């Protein structure tokens, strides 16, 4: 069996690259030949894995003159018409993520549609897994979104809002959770966990709440005598997200907090950090996902409706929706209440086991459908 995967990996985002690695490992264990659509010419992946096969992607745009743009358009048309590059694949799978929305731009939806219809015109099966769908507020984005999902073999989503979308539009699919849960995780008892707080600040291009965030972290860490691990979800120091997390780390050190700045490119070592920690305060979606996966008490700090949907989506699996806090509502007493009063280690582990089972069943079902010629 040969599968082609499309996602938003290779842009130095820990969460997307983490999912990519989990999917790659799972499919290899199934004896499947798997390739990934090239997204970024630099292949800037958070976790280095030389064994990953890429299929050349002609829909990678560079800033160029008018003549080059015309040539590029002609090459894309030629690519779309020709089927030689995809004949060997049994199916196209759009892996998990929240990239089907206006935030990524209308042009992104057109790119996804090109890939979908390239496979559809030669009767190949098309799957979506671990999706957060939307938001789409304009008529054009809503139209393109519906076109993208309608007629697909199966659309598996990761939260209830997206489930409502596929049900309301008569799209075949299920709610399975996030692709980051696609493996067996290591477990330890709560007594083996250490007094460690993991901190992550997502780049929102608006740092007006940075001090609010940092002061809340500082007060909570001091009050509970915690070590703090600041983990940026971008490992490239040219990214603003890296810089702002490093700035938070430096500020915490100056306030005499036992803080470390951690950029870990080894998946097992990264998971070890979450495994031995007790708390996570983060605004990156997958910081919360990894926290829950490894039994941490979590608080999600978010901005905007897009992140509200994503954060509530994962927290809803654990009945912890109140642990999603808007940046403007940051308060150390509220954080303390969410992290300590509402935390139940056994319940989180039990719910995580259910998520792992759901996600694995979802992927197993995809493999089963593909095998049914």
Short mmCIF file of C-alpha atoms in Angstrom, two decimals:
data_model
loop_
_atom_site.label_atom_id
_atom_site.label_comp_id
_atom_site.label_asym_id
_atom_site.label_seq_id
_atom_site.Cartn_x
_atom_site.Cartn_y
_atom_site.Cartn_z
CA UNK A 1 0.00 0.00 0.00
CA UNK A 2 1.28 3.46 -0.94
CA UNK A 3 -0.11 6.56 0.78
CA UNK A 4 0.49 10.27 0.25
CA UNK A 5 0.11 12.63 3.24
CA UNK A 6 -0.53 16.37 3.10
CA UNK A 7 -0.16 18.62 6.16
CA UNK A 8 1.45 21.82 7.44
CA UNK A 9 4.65 20.22 8.71
CA UNK A 10 8.17 21.39 7.78
CA UNK A 11 7.61 24.97 8.89
CA UNK A 12 9.52 24.55 12.15
CA UNK A 13 6.32 24.19 14.19
CA UNK A 14 6.73 21.61 16.95
CA UNK A 15 3.06 20.60 17.03
CA UNK A 16 2.66 19.91 13.30
CA UNK A 17 6.04 18.20 13.02
CA UNK A 18 5.20 16.08 16.08
CA UNK A 19 1.99 14.85 14.39
CA UNK A 20 3.92 14.18 11.20
CA UNK A 21 6.41 11.97 13.01
CA UNK A 22 3.66 10.05 14.83
CA UNK A 23 1.79 9.40 11.57
CA UNK A 24 5.00 8.39 9.79
CA UNK A 25 5.88 5.93 12.56
CA UNK A 26 2.35 4.46 12.69
CA UNK A 27 2.13 3.89 8.93
CA UNK A 28 5.60 2.35 8.77
CA UNK A 29 4.60 -0.07 11.54
CA UNK A 30 1.58 -1.01 9.39
CA UNK A 31 3.95 -1.98 6.57
CA UNK A 32 2.76 0.96 4.49
CA UNK A 33 4.87 2.94 2.04
CA UNK A 34 4.29 6.58 2.91
CA UNK A 35 5.34 9.84 1.29
CA UNK A 36 4.64 13.43 2.33
CA UNK A 37 3.81 16.30 0.01
CA UNK A 38 6.70 18.73 0.00
CA UNK A 39 5.57 21.99 1.62
CA UNK A 40 8.70 23.94 2.31
CA UNK A 41 11.74 23.87 0.04
CA UNK A 42 14.01 24.06 3.09
CA UNK A 43 12.21 21.15 4.80
CA UNK A 44 12.63 22.97 8.10
CA UNK A 45 11.35 20.20 10.38
CA UNK A 46 11.52 20.48 14.18
CA UNK A 47 12.50 16.81 14.46
CA UNK A 48 15.18 15.65 12.03
CA UNK A 49 14.19 12.41 10.27
CA UNK A 50 16.20 11.55 7.18
CA UNK A 51 14.00 8.56 6.34
CA UNK A 52 10.97 10.61 5.31
CA UNK A 53 10.14 10.50 1.59
CA UNK A 54 8.81 13.65 -0.05
CA UNK A 55 6.82 14.08 -3.26
CA UNK A 56 7.75 17.21 -5.16
CA UNK A 57 5.10 19.89 -4.82
CA UNK A 58 4.76 22.32 -7.74
CA UNK A 59 2.39 24.56 -5.75
CA UNK A 60 5.11 26.32 -3.78
CA UNK A 61 5.08 30.00 -4.50
CA UNK A 62 8.02 32.37 -4.43
CA UNK A 63 7.97 36.11 -4.92
CA UNK A 64 8.91 36.70 -8.54
CA UNK A 65 8.24 38.80 -11.63
CA UNK A 66 5.15 38.62 -13.84
CA UNK A 67 6.76 36.34 -16.46
CA UNK A 68 7.89 33.84 -13.83
CA UNK A 69 4.40 33.84 -12.31
CA UNK A 70 2.89 33.02 -15.71
CA UNK A 71 5.38 30.18 -16.22
CA UNK A 72 4.60 28.93 -12.73
CA UNK A 73 0.86 28.94 -13.45
CA UNK A 74 1.41 27.00 -16.68
CA UNK A 75 3.55 24.44 -14.86
CA UNK A 76 0.81 23.97 -12.23
CA UNK A 77 -1.79 23.40 -14.98
CA UNK A 78 0.50 20.86 -16.61
CA UNK A 79 1.06 19.16 -13.24
CA UNK A 80 -2.68 19.00 -12.57
CA UNK A 81 -3.43 17.40 -15.93
CA UNK A 82 -0.64 14.83 -15.69
CA UNK A 83 -1.22 11.81 -13.42
CA UNK A 84 2.18 10.10 -13.59
CA UNK A 85 3.35 11.36 -10.18
CA UNK A 86 0.33 10.00 -8.28
CA UNK A 87 -0.40 6.72 -10.08
CA UNK A 88 1.50 4.68 -7.49
CA UNK A 89 -0.54 6.04 -4.55
CA UNK A 90 -3.67 4.29 -3.26
CA UNK A 91 -4.98 7.34 -1.40
CA UNK A 92 -4.36 10.93 -0.37
CA UNK A 93 -4.67 11.73 3.35
CA UNK A 94 -4.88 15.28 4.64
CA UNK A 95 -3.42 14.84 8.13
CA UNK A 96 -4.54 16.66 11.24
CA UNK A 97 -4.38 20.34 11.91
CA UNK A 98 -6.39 23.54 11.76
CA UNK A 99 -5.24 24.75 8.36
CA UNK A 100 -8.56 24.73 6.48
CA UNK A 101 -9.68 28.24 7.39
CA UNK A 102 -9.37 31.93 6.52
CA UNK A 103 -6.30 32.35 8.72
CA UNK A 104 -4.23 30.45 6.14
CA UNK A 105 -5.81 32.41 3.30
CA UNK A 106 -8.14 31.67 0.39
CA UNK A 107 -5.15 30.67 -1.76
CA UNK A 108 -4.42 27.83 0.67
CA UNK A 109 -7.94 26.43 0.20
CA UNK A 110 -7.40 26.54 -3.58
CA UNK A 111 -4.14 24.58 -3.19
CA UNK A 112 -5.88 21.93 -1.10
CA UNK A 113 -8.68 21.68 -3.67
CA UNK A 114 -6.15 21.19 -6.48
CA UNK A 115 -4.59 18.26 -4.62
CA UNK A 116 -8.00 16.79 -3.83
CA UNK A 117 -9.31 16.97 -7.40
CA UNK A 118 -6.03 15.73 -8.87
CA UNK A 119 -6.62 12.48 -6.94
CA UNK A 120 -10.38 12.48 -7.40
CA UNK A 121 -10.23 12.65 -11.21
CA UNK A 122 -8.35 9.32 -11.26
CA UNK A 123 -10.72 7.76 -8.69
CA UNK A 124 -8.26 7.70 -5.79
CA UNK A 125 -9.59 7.70 -2.22
CA UNK A 126 -9.32 10.91 -0.22
CA UNK A 127 -9.28 11.16 3.58
CA UNK A 128 -9.08 13.89 6.19
CA UNK A 129 -8.01 13.09 9.75
CA UNK A 130 -7.76 15.05 13.01
CA UNK A 131 -9.26 18.18 11.45
CA UNK A 132 -10.33 21.46 13.01
CA UNK A 133 -12.61 22.90 10.31
CA UNK A 134 -12.90 26.66 9.85
CA UNK A 135 -13.78 29.26 10.86
CA UNK A 136 -14.99 30.55 7.50
CA UNK A 137 -17.01 33.77 7.68
CA UNK A 138 -17.02 34.86 4.02
CA UNK A 139 -19.12 33.34 1.24
CA UNK A 140 -16.09 32.38 -0.84
CA UNK A 141 -14.24 30.67 2.02
CA UNK A 142 -17.42 28.84 3.09
CA UNK A 143 -17.98 27.68 -0.49
CA UNK A 144 -14.39 26.45 -0.89
CA UNK A 145 -14.45 24.71 2.49
CA UNK A 146 -17.59 22.78 1.59
CA UNK A 147 -16.09 21.84 -1.80
CA UNK A 148 -12.95 20.61 -0.05
CA UNK A 149 -14.72 18.17 2.27
CA UNK A 150 -17.76 17.12 0.23
CA UNK A 151 -17.23 13.95 -1.77
CA UNK A 152 -14.24 12.80 0.28
CA UNK A 153 -14.09 9.16 1.33
CA UNK A 154 -13.99 10.00 5.06
CA UNK A 155 -13.51 13.14 7.16
CA UNK A 156 -12.37 12.57 10.76
CA UNK A 157 -12.33 15.62 13.03
CA UNK A 158 -10.86 16.42 16.42
CA UNK A 159 -13.56 18.47 18.16
CA UNK A 160 -17.33 18.97 18.39
CA UNK A 161 -17.60 22.18 16.34
CA UNK A 162 -16.06 20.40 13.37
CA UNK A 163 -18.28 17.37 13.98
CA UNK A 164 -21.34 19.63 13.77
CA UNK A 165 -20.01 21.03 10.50
CA UNK A 166 -19.68 17.64 8.78
CA UNK A 167 -23.03 16.45 10.15
CA UNK A 168 -24.83 19.62 8.97
CA UNK A 169 -23.31 19.25 5.50
CA UNK A 170 -23.95 15.50 5.14
CA UNK A 171 -20.24 14.68 5.04
CA UNK A 172 -19.18 11.15 6.00
CA UNK A 173 -16.94 11.25 9.08
CA UNK A 174 -16.41 10.86 12.81
CA UNK A 175 -14.88 12.63 15.78
CA UNK A 176 -11.58 10.91 16.64
CA UNK A 177 -9.36 13.52 18.31
CA UNK A 178 -5.91 14.90 17.54
CA UNK A 179 -3.24 13.05 15.54
CA UNK A 180 -0.74 13.64 18.35
CA UNK A 181 -2.43 10.78 20.23
CA UNK A 182 -1.47 8.24 17.54
CA UNK A 183 0.78 6.04 19.68
CA UNK A 184 1.16 4.30 23.00
CA UNK A 185 2.49 6.78 25.53
CA UNK A 186 4.74 6.04 28.48
CA UNK A 187 3.15 6.30 31.91
CA UNK A 188 4.31 7.12 35.43
CA UNK A 189 2.47 7.58 38.70
CA UNK A 190 1.62 11.05 40.00
CA UNK A 191 4.15 10.56 42.84
CA UNK A 192 6.92 10.20 40.26
CA UNK A 193 6.15 13.59 38.73
CA UNK A 194 8.35 16.56 39.65
CA UNK A 195 7.47 20.13 40.61
CA UNK A 196 7.95 21.42 37.09
CA UNK A 197 5.85 23.98 35.23
CA UNK A 198 6.07 24.01 31.42
CA UNK A 199 5.47 27.44 29.89
CA UNK A 200 4.83 28.35 26.26
CA UNK A 201 3.82 31.66 24.70
CA UNK A 202 2.30 31.54 21.22
CA UNK A 203 3.21 34.35 18.82
CA UNK A 204 0.07 36.41 18.09
CA UNK A 205 1.89 39.46 16.66
CA UNK A 206 0.53 41.38 19.63
CA UNK A 207 2.64 41.35 22.77
CA UNK A 208 0.49 43.70 24.83
CA UNK A 209 -0.34 40.89 27.26
CA UNK A 210 3.19 39.50 27.57
CA UNK A 211 3.78 41.05 31.00
CA UNK A 212 0.39 39.85 32.26
CA UNK A 213 1.32 36.33 31.15
CA UNK A 214 4.82 36.45 32.61
CA UNK A 215 3.72 37.90 35.96
CA UNK A 216 1.06 35.19 36.36
CA UNK A 217 3.67 32.51 35.62
CA UNK A 218 6.12 34.10 38.03
CA UNK A 219 3.59 34.32 40.89
CA UNK A 220 2.35 30.76 40.39
CA UNK A 221 5.89 29.36 40.21
CA UNK A 222 7.03 31.25 43.32
CA UNK A 223 3.97 30.34 45.34
CA UNK A 224 4.32 26.63 44.55
CA UNK A 225 8.14 26.44 44.52
CA UNK A 226 8.31 25.21 40.92
CA UNK A 227 11.02 24.83 38.33
CA UNK A 228 9.96 26.44 35.06
CA UNK A 229 10.78 25.05 31.62
CA UNK A 230 10.09 27.61 28.89
CA UNK A 231 9.56 25.69 25.63
CA UNK A 232 9.12 27.63 22.37
CA UNK A 233 7.23 25.73 19.67
CA UNK A 234 9.58 27.24 17.08
CA UNK A 235 13.23 26.15 17.36
CA UNK A 236 14.53 28.67 14.81
CA UNK A 237 15.84 31.75 16.63
CA UNK A 238 14.77 33.97 13.72
CA UNK A 239 11.11 33.42 14.59
CA UNK A 240 9.34 35.95 16.81
CA UNK A 241 7.88 33.09 18.82
CA UNK A 242 11.36 31.87 19.73
CA UNK A 243 12.47 35.38 20.68
CA UNK A 244 9.47 36.14 22.89
CA UNK A 245 9.77 32.84 24.77
CA UNK A 246 13.47 33.49 25.30
CA UNK A 247 12.61 36.95 26.62
CA UNK A 248 10.13 35.42 29.09
CA UNK A 249 12.82 32.97 30.23
CA UNK A 250 15.31 35.81 30.82
CA UNK A 251 12.73 37.84 32.74
CA UNK A 252 11.94 34.85 34.97
CA UNK A 253 15.64 34.32 35.68
CA UNK A 254 15.98 37.96 36.68
CA UNK A 255 13.11 37.44 39.15
CA UNK A 256 15.11 34.55 40.73
CA UNK A 257 12.85 31.85 39.30
CA UNK A 258 14.53 28.48 38.68
CA UNK A 259 13.93 28.64 34.92
CA UNK A 260 15.36 26.78 31.90
CA UNK A 261 14.98 27.52 28.20
CA UNK A 262 14.41 24.23 26.37
CA UNK A 263 14.66 23.58 22.64
CA UNK A 264 14.47 19.81 22.29
CA UNK A 265 14.69 18.20 18.83
CA UNK A 266 14.46 14.61 20.10
CA UNK A 267 10.84 13.43 20.42
CA UNK A 268 11.50 10.97 23.25
CA UNK A 269 13.38 13.58 25.31
CA UNK A 270 10.64 16.15 24.67
CA UNK A 271 8.01 13.66 25.82
CA UNK A 272 10.12 12.91 28.92
CA UNK A 273 9.88 16.57 29.93
CA UNK A 274 6.08 16.52 29.72
CA UNK A 275 5.97 13.09 31.38
CA UNK A 276 7.82 14.22 34.51
CA UNK A 277 6.17 17.67 34.78
CA UNK A 278 3.05 18.55 36.76
CA UNK A 279 1.76 21.75 35.14
CA UNK A 280 1.48 23.44 31.74
CA UNK A 281 0.56 27.06 31.08
CA UNK A 282 0.57 27.51 27.33
CA UNK A 283 -0.94 29.32 24.39
CA UNK A 284 0.27 26.93 21.67
CA UNK A 285 -2.41 24.31 21.01
CA UNK A 286 -0.05 21.33 21.08
CA UNK A 287 1.55 22.46 24.34
CA UNK A 288 -1.86 21.76 25.89
CA UNK A 289 -2.27 18.52 23.90
CA UNK A 290 1.10 17.17 25.08
CA UNK A 291 0.38 18.32 28.62
CA UNK A 292 -2.89 16.36 28.74
CA UNK A 293 -1.36 13.38 26.95
CA UNK A 294 1.19 13.01 29.73
CA UNK A 295 -1.12 13.69 32.68
CA UNK A 296 -0.34 17.33 33.42
CA UNK A 297 -2.67 19.92 34.86
CA UNK A 298 -3.08 22.51 32.10
CA UNK A 299 -4.24 26.05 31.51
CA UNK A 300 -4.65 27.33 27.97
CA UNK A 301 -4.24 31.04 27.31
CA UNK A 302 -5.74 32.07 23.98
CA UNK A 303 -6.60 34.97 21.67
CA UNK A 304 -9.33 35.08 19.04
CA UNK A 305 -12.15 32.78 17.99
CA UNK A 306 -9.90 30.40 16.01
CA UNK A 307 -7.81 29.49 19.06
CA UNK A 308 -10.87 29.49 21.30
CA UNK A 309 -12.39 26.74 19.10
CA UNK A 310 -9.16 24.74 19.05
CA UNK A 311 -8.45 25.00 22.78
CA UNK A 312 -12.01 24.26 23.84
CA UNK A 313 -12.00 21.37 21.40
CA UNK A 314 -9.21 19.49 23.19
CA UNK A 315 -10.24 20.56 26.70
CA UNK A 316 -13.80 19.39 26.08
CA UNK A 317 -12.57 15.78 25.97
CA UNK A 318 -11.57 16.27 29.62
CA UNK A 319 -14.50 18.46 30.76
CA UNK A 320 -11.97 21.25 31.38
CA UNK A 321 -13.37 24.02 29.16
CA UNK A 322 -13.04 26.51 32.01
CA UNK A 323 -9.27 26.01 31.82
CA UNK A 324 -9.23 27.99 28.56
CA UNK A 325 -8.62 31.62 29.54
CA UNK A 326 -8.50 34.66 27.29
CA UNK A 327 -5.31 36.71 27.55
CA UNK A 328 -7.26 39.73 28.79
CA UNK A 329 -8.64 37.63 31.70
CA UNK A 330 -5.28 36.34 32.97
CA UNK A 331 -5.27 36.24 36.75
CA UNK A 332 -2.97 34.19 38.95
CA UNK A 333 -5.81 33.22 41.31
CA UNK A 334 -7.86 31.92 38.38
CA UNK A 335 -4.84 30.00 37.08
CA UNK A 336 -4.24 28.56 40.55
CA UNK A 337 -7.85 27.43 40.74
CA UNK A 338 -7.75 25.79 37.31
CA UNK A 339 -4.42 24.06 37.83
CA UNK A 340 -4.95 22.80 41.36
CA UNK A 341 -8.63 22.60 42.30
CA UNK A 342 -9.91 21.08 39.04
CA UNK A 343 -7.06 18.63 38.49
CA UNK A 344 -7.56 14.88 38.74
CA UNK A 345 -4.60 12.81 37.55
CA UNK A 346 -6.52 9.54 37.21
CA UNK A 347 -9.34 11.16 35.22
CA UNK A 348 -6.92 12.83 32.81
CA UNK A 349 -5.08 9.54 32.23
CA UNK A 350 -8.36 7.70 31.71
CA UNK A 351 -9.63 10.27 29.20
CA UNK A 352 -6.28 10.24 27.40
CA UNK A 353 -6.44 6.46 27.04
CA UNK A 354 -9.89 6.90 25.46
CA UNK A 355 -8.49 9.50 23.05
CA UNK A 356 -5.57 7.24 22.08
CA UNK A 357 -8.00 4.39 21.41
CA UNK A 358 -10.34 6.65 19.37
CA UNK A 359 -7.53 8.04 17.26
CA UNK A 360 -5.96 4.65 16.59
CA UNK A 361 -9.38 3.22 15.66
CA UNK A 362 -9.86 6.15 13.29
CA UNK A 363 -6.59 5.48 11.51
CA UNK A 364 -7.16 1.72 11.50
CA UNK A 365 -10.50 2.37 9.82
CA UNK A 366 -8.81 4.48 7.15
CA UNK A 367 -6.36 1.65 6.40
CA UNK A 368 -9.26 -0.84 6.27
CA UNK A 369 -11.24 1.32 3.79
CA UNK A 370 -8.20 1.77 1.55
CA UNK A 371 -7.68 -2.00 1.40
CA UNK A 372 -11.29 -2.48 0.31
CA UNK A 373 -10.76 -2.15 -3.45
#
